[in-house]
Amino acid sequence: GEKVEQHESTLSVREGDSAVINCTYTDTASSYFPWYKQEAGKGLHFVIDIRSNVDRKQSQRLIVLLDKKAKRFSLHITATQPEDSAIYFCAASGAYKVIFGKGTHLHVLP
Amino acid sequence: NAGVIQTPRHKVTGKGQEATLWCEPISGHSAVFWYRQTIVQGLEFLTYFRNQAPIDDSGMPKERFSAQMPNQSHSTLKIQSTQPQDSAVYLCASSLHGGNSDYTFGSGTRLLVI
C-alpha cells in the first residue's frame, strides 16, 4: 500500500536556526502534500501544503520543496522560535485519503 | 465555529467492554474521516463518509470495529469487545467538499483499554 516515510523522528535546533524535515512517498498518484503540526494533547493543525504542479511554496517562515522525480518532499522552518516546538507530520494524498508519516518531534532550544 | 468536536476526550474501558466514540463535524462539511494514532503505527486511516454515505472503510479492522454516520451532524466509531491493543488516540476530521485539502481535525479521543 501507499507509504510515507518521515526520516527524522526527532530534531533539535537552536532558536533562530533553520529546521528541515524530510519525507518520501511511494504512490506515484499522490498529488497533494500537506504538513500538520501537533502539540501535546491536541489534534493535528494544518500548517502548509504543496500540490504536484509546483516544486516550491513559501508561507512566511515555512518553505515546502517537492521533488516528484525522487518522490521526496521537505519542510523548512526558518528562524525557528520556541513556539515551533511540536510534532510535525508530513502526508501525501491522491483523491481523498491522506497517508501520514510517523511524525518528527521538533525541539527548538533556547 | 467550534471546529470538529470529539467526545469523550478520554475513555477508559475494561477488556471486553464496548466503546463508542463520537464526532461532530464542522457544520456544512460533507465528509468525515476517522484515523487511529499510536506511537508504533503512527496515524492510520480507518474510514471515510461523504454526505453520510460510507465511501471507504479499507482501514477498519474487519472484526469488532464499526462506524456510522446517521445524520450530517455526527458520526460514531464503535469498538466491540475492546482489547488492550485498541488503546490509541482516535482522531476525526471533516472536510468541506470531501477532498484532501481542507481537513480539519478534532482533538481526538484517547482510549485506554485495561
GROMACS .gro file of C-alpha atoms in nm:
model
  224
    1GLY     CA    1   0.000   0.000   0.000
    2GLU     CA    2   0.088   0.364  -0.007
    3LYS     CA    3   0.355   0.470   0.238
    4VAL     CA    4   0.505   0.793   0.358
    5GLU     CA    5   0.841   0.774   0.530
    6GLN     CA    6   0.942   1.057   0.757
    7HIS     CA    7   1.315   1.041   0.801
    8GLU     CA    8   1.376   1.230   1.123
    9SER     CA    9   1.192   1.105   1.430
   10THR     CA   10   1.339   1.382   1.644
   11LEU     CA   11   1.516   1.704   1.555
   12SER     CA   12   1.674   1.960   1.785
   13VAL     CA   13   1.775   2.305   1.667
   14ARG     CA   14   1.883   2.627   1.835
   15GLU     CA   15   1.635   2.913   1.838
   16GLY     CA   16   1.689   3.122   1.525
   17ASP     CA   17   1.839   2.837   1.324
   18SER     CA   18   1.657   2.654   1.044
   19ALA     CA   19   1.496   2.312   1.076
   20VAL     CA   20   1.449   2.071   0.787
   21ILE     CA   21   1.220   1.768   0.790
   22ASN     CA   22   1.242   1.522   0.501
   23CYS     CA   23   0.981   1.279   0.371
   24THR     CA   24   0.949   1.032   0.087
   25TYR     CA   25   0.638   0.870  -0.058
   26THR     CA   26   0.566   0.564  -0.266
   27ASP     CA   27   0.241   0.629  -0.452
   28THR     CA   28   0.307   0.796  -0.787
   29ALA     CA   29  -0.059   0.902  -0.793
   30SER     CA   30  -0.005   1.132  -0.495
   31SER     CA   31  -0.066   1.491  -0.596
   32TYR     CA   32  -0.117   1.677  -0.272
   33PHE     CA   33   0.127   1.703   0.018
   34PRO     CA   34   0.008   1.870   0.337
   35TRP     CA   35   0.201   1.923   0.658
   36TYR     CA   36   0.043   1.919   1.002
   37LYS     CA   37   0.158   2.025   1.345
   38GLN     CA   38   0.051   1.856   1.667
   39GLU     CA   39   0.102   1.999   2.012
   40ALA     CA   40   0.069   1.791   2.326
   41GLY     CA   41  -0.284   1.668   2.386
   42LYS     CA   42  -0.422   1.834   2.076
   43GLY     CA   43  -0.535   1.731   1.731
   44LEU     CA   44  -0.349   1.796   1.411
   45HIS     CA   45  -0.332   2.152   1.287
   46PHE     CA   46  -0.269   2.227   0.919
   47VAL     CA   47   0.042   2.437   0.857
   48ILE     CA   48   0.123   2.436   0.485
   49ASP     CA   49   0.074   2.227   0.173
   50ILE     CA   50   0.207   2.186  -0.180
   51ARG     CA   51   0.050   2.042  -0.491
   52SER     CA   52   0.232   1.843  -0.753
   53ASN     CA   53   0.211   2.118  -1.016
   54VAL     CA   54   0.473   2.324  -0.832
   55ASP     CA   55   0.806   2.240  -0.672
   56ARG     CA   56   0.828   2.514  -0.410
   57LYS     CA   57   0.588   2.700  -0.186
   58GLN     CA   58   0.655   2.951   0.090
   59SER     CA   59   0.435   3.088   0.363
   60GLN     CA   60   0.619   3.328   0.593
   61ARG     CA   61   0.888   3.121   0.770
   62LEU     CA   62   0.775   2.791   0.616
   63ILE     CA   63   0.906   2.657   0.286
   64VAL     CA   64   0.799   2.331   0.127
   65LEU     CA   65   1.001   2.169  -0.153
   66LEU     CA   66   0.877   1.887  -0.374
   67ASP     CA   67   1.088   1.662  -0.598
   68LYS     CA   68   0.839   1.447  -0.786
   69LYS     CA   69   1.106   1.251  -0.969
   70ALA     CA   70   1.263   1.137  -0.644
   71LYS     CA   71   0.923   1.120  -0.468
   72ARG     CA   72   1.065   1.338  -0.196
   73PHE     CA   73   0.941   1.648  -0.018
   74SER     CA   74   1.062   1.856   0.272
   75LEU     CA   75   0.958   2.123   0.517
   76HIS     CA   76   1.199   2.403   0.602
   77ILE     CA   77   1.126   2.620   0.903
   78THR     CA   78   1.348   2.927   0.905
   79ALA     CA   79   1.432   3.147   1.205
   80THR     CA   80   1.285   2.891   1.445
   81GLN     CA   81   1.107   3.008   1.757
   82PRO     CA   82   1.021   2.823   2.080
   83GLU     CA   83   0.657   2.801   1.974
   84ASP     CA   84   0.764   2.594   1.672
   85SER     CA   85   0.838   2.306   1.911
   86ALA     CA   86   0.583   2.033   1.832
   87ILE     CA   87   0.540   1.713   1.634
   88TYR     CA   88   0.525   1.770   1.259
   89PHE     CA   89   0.360   1.522   1.023
   90CYS     CA   90   0.413   1.508   0.651
   91ALA     CA   91   0.146   1.348   0.437
   92ALA     CA   92   0.065   1.251   0.081
   93SER     CA   93  -0.271   1.219  -0.085
   94GLY     CA   94  -0.436   1.131  -0.412
   95ALA     CA   95  -0.810   1.184  -0.418
   96TYR     CA   96  -0.923   1.199  -0.057
   97LYS     CA   97  -0.730   0.959   0.165
   98VAL     CA   98  -0.433   1.122   0.335
   99ILE     CA   99  -0.141   0.897   0.427
  100PHE     CA  100   0.075   1.030   0.707
  101GLY     CA  101   0.436   0.991   0.804
  102LYS     CA  102   0.510   0.892   1.164
  103GLY     CA  103   0.600   1.241   1.274
  104THR     CA  104   0.908   1.441   1.367
  105HIS     CA  105   0.937   1.577   1.716
  106LEU     CA  106   1.097   1.919   1.675
  107HIS     CA  107   1.266   2.074   1.978
  108VAL     CA  108   1.368   2.437   1.950
  109LEU     CA  109   1.633   2.500   2.214
  110PRO     CA  110   1.688   2.844   2.366
  111ASN     CA  111  -1.708   2.787   1.453
  112ALA     CA  112  -1.635   2.535   1.726
  113GLY     CA  113  -1.433   2.313   1.495
  114VAL     CA  114  -1.463   1.935   1.491
  115ILE     CA  115  -1.586   1.816   1.828
  116GLN     CA  116  -1.494   1.474   1.961
  117THR     CA  117  -1.636   1.324   2.275
  118PRO     CA  118  -1.533   1.197   2.516
  119ARG     CA  119  -1.179   1.336   2.532
  120HIS     CA  120  -1.069   1.038   2.740
  121LYS     CA  121  -1.223   0.695   2.784
  122VAL     CA  122  -1.110   0.402   2.995
  123THR     CA  123  -1.276   0.068   2.938
  124GLY     CA  124  -1.222  -0.280   3.070
  125LYS     CA  125  -1.112  -0.551   2.831
  126GLY     CA  126  -1.416  -0.698   2.658
  127GLN     CA  127  -1.637  -0.395   2.703
  128GLU     CA  128  -1.778  -0.179   2.425
  129ALA     CA  129  -1.657   0.171   2.346
  130THR     CA  130  -1.843   0.430   2.140
  131LEU     CA  131  -1.665   0.741   2.022
  132TRP     CA  132  -1.846   1.046   1.888
  133CYS     CA  133  -1.755   1.302   1.629
  134GLU     CA  134  -1.942   1.619   1.539
  135PRO     CA  135  -1.807   1.759   1.212
  136ILE     CA  136  -1.798   2.125   1.122
  137SER     CA  137  -2.142   2.238   1.013
  138GLY     CA  138  -2.173   2.220   0.636
  139HIS     CA  139  -1.882   1.985   0.586
  140SER     CA  140  -1.977   1.694   0.365
  141ALA     CA  141  -1.705   1.448   0.459
  142VAL     CA  142  -1.591   1.279   0.778
  143PHE     CA  143  -1.274   1.078   0.824
  144TRP     CA  144  -1.161   0.862   1.114
  145TYR     CA  145  -0.796   0.793   1.194
  146ARG     CA  146  -0.623   0.600   1.472
  147GLN     CA  147  -0.297   0.728   1.620
  148THR     CA  148  -0.049   0.515   1.811
  149ILE     CA  149   0.319   0.558   1.887
  150VAL     CA  150   0.412   0.244   1.695
  151GLN     CA  151   0.189   0.273   1.387
  152GLY     CA  152   0.150   0.648   1.367
  153LEU     CA  153  -0.166   0.778   1.203
  154GLU     CA  154  -0.372   0.509   1.032
  155PHE     CA  155  -0.670   0.578   0.809
  156LEU     CA  156  -0.978   0.392   0.924
  157THR     CA  157  -1.284   0.507   0.730
  158TYR     CA  158  -1.444   0.788   0.528
  159PHE     CA  159  -1.802   0.910   0.486
  160ARG     CA  160  -1.925   1.156   0.228
  161ASN     CA  161  -2.273   1.302   0.253
  162GLN     CA  162  -2.332   1.043   0.526
  163ALA     CA  163  -2.261   0.751   0.293
  164PRO     CA  164  -1.971   0.516   0.368
  165ILE     CA  165  -1.718   0.556   0.089
  166ASP     CA  166  -1.404   0.378   0.203
  167ASP     CA  167  -1.363   0.160   0.511
  168SER     CA  168  -1.048  -0.011   0.393
  169GLY     CA  169  -0.862   0.076   0.713
  170MET     CA  170  -1.117  -0.060   0.953
  171PRO     CA  171  -1.027  -0.384   1.132
  172LYS     CA  172  -1.262  -0.648   0.997
  173GLU     CA  173  -1.385  -0.751   1.336
  174ARG     CA  174  -1.519  -0.555   1.629
  175PHE     CA  175  -1.494  -0.210   1.463
  176SER     CA  176  -1.785  -0.031   1.301
  177ALA     CA  177  -1.858   0.328   1.205
  178GLN     CA  178  -2.179   0.504   1.122
  179MET     CA  179  -2.298   0.846   1.021
  180PRO     CA  180  -2.672   0.853   1.091
  181ASN     CA  181  -2.704   1.224   1.016
  182GLN     CA  182  -2.490   1.510   0.890
  183SER     CA  183  -2.416   1.635   1.239
  184HIS     CA  184  -2.244   1.334   1.388
  185SER     CA  185  -2.055   1.015   1.327
  186THR     CA  186  -1.976   0.732   1.568
  187LEU     CA  187  -1.698   0.478   1.587
  188LYS     CA  188  -1.791   0.170   1.786
  189ILE     CA  189  -1.546  -0.089   1.912
  190GLN     CA  190  -1.697  -0.408   2.049
  191SER     CA  191  -1.518  -0.638   2.290
  192THR     CA  192  -1.230  -0.394   2.331
  193GLN     CA  193  -0.878  -0.529   2.359
  194PRO     CA  194  -0.565  -0.364   2.504
  195GLN     CA  195  -0.425  -0.323   2.152
  196ASP     CA  196  -0.721  -0.095   2.070
  197SER     CA  197  -0.571   0.163   2.306
  198ALA     CA  198  -0.494   0.466   2.092
  199VAL     CA  199  -0.599   0.820   2.014
  200TYR     CA  200  -0.887   0.818   1.769
  201LEU     CA  201  -0.900   1.128   1.553
  202CYS     CA  202  -1.191   1.251   1.348
  203ALA     CA  203  -1.156   1.504   1.068
  204SER     CA  204  -1.410   1.676   0.848
  205SER     CA  205  -1.375   1.829   0.507
  206LEU     CA  206  -1.598   2.075   0.325
  207HIS     CA  207  -1.601   1.909  -0.013
  208GLY     CA  208  -1.474   1.561   0.065
  209GLY     CA  209  -1.134   1.622  -0.083
  210ASN     CA  210  -0.797   1.608   0.081
  211SER     CA  211  -0.712   1.974   0.102
  212ASP     CA  212  -0.929   2.107   0.378
  213TYR     CA  213  -0.915   1.850   0.654
  214THR     CA  214  -0.991   1.992   0.997
  215PHE     CA  215  -0.911   1.757   1.282
  216GLY     CA  216  -1.076   1.726   1.618
  217SER     CA  217  -0.871   1.698   1.936
  218GLY     CA  218  -0.921   1.323   1.947
  219THR     CA  219  -1.047   1.067   2.195
  220ARG     CA  220  -0.779   0.892   2.396
  221LEU     CA  221  -0.900   0.535   2.453
  222LEU     CA  222  -0.733   0.318   2.715
  223VAL     CA  223  -0.835  -0.047   2.743
  224ILE     CA  224  -0.726  -0.209   3.069
   0.00000   0.00000   0.00000
